[in-house]
Amino acid sequence: MCSSDLVCTGIGAPQRENPQWLAYPVRIEFANTGAQHVLGAHVDLMTGSGQPLASLDCHGPLVLFRLNPGTYRVTGTLFSQPGGTASATFTAPRTGQKRVGLTFNVGLNQ
């Protein structure tokens, strides 16, 4: 996977509303148990069969992936918070954008 196939970004209006981000069919969002965005996680992306595709550090709350349709698994580990590992299995769409939430078992106001 090359660097143009993924983007780590923030939640402010310029980052969130950038029209080029809609070209990425998968959007991974980091949140706590109160549905508040959390910052900073190491992310591992694998195919549904477990083949590693990407491993990266993202200091923002969003990672966008340009993926072919299919099944994938993503795991995120927060940089500095205990209880900060979450995973999800998802299917990348043929059209549109799939939002995948990684909810970390950390408290509010983190």
Short mmCIF file of C-alpha atoms in Angstrom, two decimals:
data_model
loop_
_atom_site.label_atom_id
_atom_site.label_comp_id
_atom_site.label_asym_id
_atom_site.label_seq_id
_atom_site.Cartn_x
_atom_site.Cartn_y
_atom_site.Cartn_z
CA MET A 1 0.00 0.00 0.00
CA CYS A 2 1.52 3.35 -1.00
CA SER A 3 1.19 6.60 0.94
CA SER A 4 -1.42 8.00 -1.50
CA ASP A 5 -3.70 5.11 -0.51
CA LEU A 6 -4.13 6.39 3.06
CA VAL A 7 -4.58 9.67 4.89
CA CYS A 8 -4.42 10.50 8.58
CA THR A 9 -6.44 13.64 9.28
CA GLY A 10 -8.31 15.64 11.89
CA ILE A 11 -11.91 16.57 12.59
CA GLY A 12 -11.88 20.33 11.98
CA ALA A 13 -13.96 21.68 9.09
CA PRO A 14 -11.05 22.01 6.60
CA GLN A 15 -9.92 18.42 7.21
CA ARG A 16 -13.37 16.84 7.48
CA GLU A 17 -14.91 18.64 4.53
CA ASN A 18 -12.04 18.25 2.05
CA PRO A 19 -13.82 16.90 -1.06
CA GLN A 20 -10.87 14.71 -2.01
CA TRP A 21 -11.43 12.60 1.13
CA LEU A 22 -14.66 11.28 -0.41
CA ALA A 23 -12.52 9.37 -2.94
CA TYR A 24 -11.37 7.11 -0.09
CA PRO A 25 -13.95 4.33 0.34
CA VAL A 26 -13.09 3.61 4.00
CA ARG A 27 -13.03 6.08 6.89
CA ILE A 28 -11.79 4.83 10.28
CA GLU A 29 -12.79 6.98 13.27
CA PHE A 30 -11.31 6.78 16.78
CA ALA A 31 -13.72 7.47 19.68
CA ASN A 32 -14.08 6.78 23.40
CA THR A 33 -17.05 5.15 25.11
CA GLY A 34 -18.81 8.54 25.21
CA ALA A 35 -18.60 8.87 21.39
CA GLN A 36 -16.00 11.64 21.67
CA HIS A 37 -13.11 11.59 19.21
CA VAL A 38 -9.77 10.52 20.66
CA LEU A 39 -6.38 11.34 19.20
CA GLY A 40 -3.32 9.26 18.49
CA ALA A 41 -3.29 5.58 17.66
CA HIS A 42 -1.14 2.97 16.00
CA VAL A 43 -3.23 1.33 13.26
CA ASP A 44 -2.79 -2.08 11.64
CA LEU A 45 -4.85 -2.99 8.57
CA MET A 46 -5.18 -6.58 7.34
CA THR A 47 -7.12 -8.43 4.69
CA GLY A 48 -9.95 -10.66 5.84
CA SER A 49 -7.55 -13.60 5.60
CA GLY A 50 -5.06 -11.89 7.92
CA GLN A 51 -2.47 -10.62 5.41
CA PRO A 52 -0.95 -7.34 6.65
CA LEU A 53 -1.60 -4.36 4.36
CA ALA A 54 -0.59 -1.29 6.37
CA SER A 55 0.85 -0.31 9.73
CA LEU A 56 0.95 3.35 10.68
CA ASP A 57 0.82 5.90 13.47
CA CYS A 58 -1.93 8.51 13.20
CA HIS A 59 -1.94 11.48 15.56
CA GLY A 60 -5.44 12.56 14.52
CA PRO A 61 -8.80 10.82 15.04
CA LEU A 62 -9.41 9.75 11.41
CA VAL A 63 -7.69 7.46 8.92
CA LEU A 64 -8.90 7.17 5.34
CA PHE A 65 -8.00 4.15 3.20
CA ARG A 66 -8.29 3.69 -0.54
CA LEU A 67 -9.15 -0.03 -0.65
CA ASN A 68 -10.59 -2.42 -3.19
CA PRO A 69 -13.99 -3.90 -2.33
CA GLY A 70 -13.59 -6.79 0.10
CA THR A 71 -13.34 -7.75 3.75
CA TYR A 72 -10.69 -6.21 6.01
CA ARG A 73 -9.77 -6.02 9.70
CA VAL A 74 -8.42 -2.93 11.42
CA THR A 75 -6.89 -2.71 14.90
CA GLY A 76 -6.00 0.50 16.67
CA THR A 77 -3.96 0.97 19.84
CA LEU A 78 -3.95 4.36 21.52
CA PHE A 79 -0.50 5.79 22.17
CA SER A 80 -0.79 6.68 25.83
CA GLN A 81 -3.99 5.37 27.38
CA PRO A 82 -4.62 2.05 29.13
CA GLY A 83 -7.61 0.16 27.73
CA GLY A 84 -6.85 1.70 24.40
CA THR A 85 -7.10 -1.16 21.91
CA ALA A 86 -10.03 -1.69 19.56
CA SER A 87 -10.67 -3.75 16.42
CA ALA A 88 -13.30 -4.01 13.73
CA THR A 89 -13.98 -6.16 10.70
CA PHE A 90 -15.62 -4.39 7.78
CA THR A 91 -16.34 -4.62 4.08
CA ALA A 92 -15.01 -1.91 1.79
CA PRO A 93 -17.78 -0.75 -0.55
CA ARG A 94 -17.80 -0.66 -4.35
CA THR A 95 -19.21 2.88 -4.22
CA GLY A 96 -19.54 5.50 -1.52
CA GLN A 97 -17.69 5.64 1.76
CA LYS A 98 -17.87 3.17 4.67
CA ARG A 99 -17.44 4.69 8.14
CA VAL A 100 -15.86 2.31 10.62
CA GLY A 101 -15.78 3.26 14.30
CA LEU A 102 -13.08 2.04 16.63
CA THR A 103 -14.45 2.58 20.14
CA PHE A 104 -11.74 2.51 22.79
CA ASN A 105 -12.61 1.53 26.34
CA VAL A 106 -11.33 4.77 27.82
CA GLY A 107 -13.21 7.32 29.85
CA LEU A 108 -14.74 10.60 28.84
CA ASN A 109 -12.77 13.81 28.32
CA GLN A 110 -9.61 12.01 27.23
#
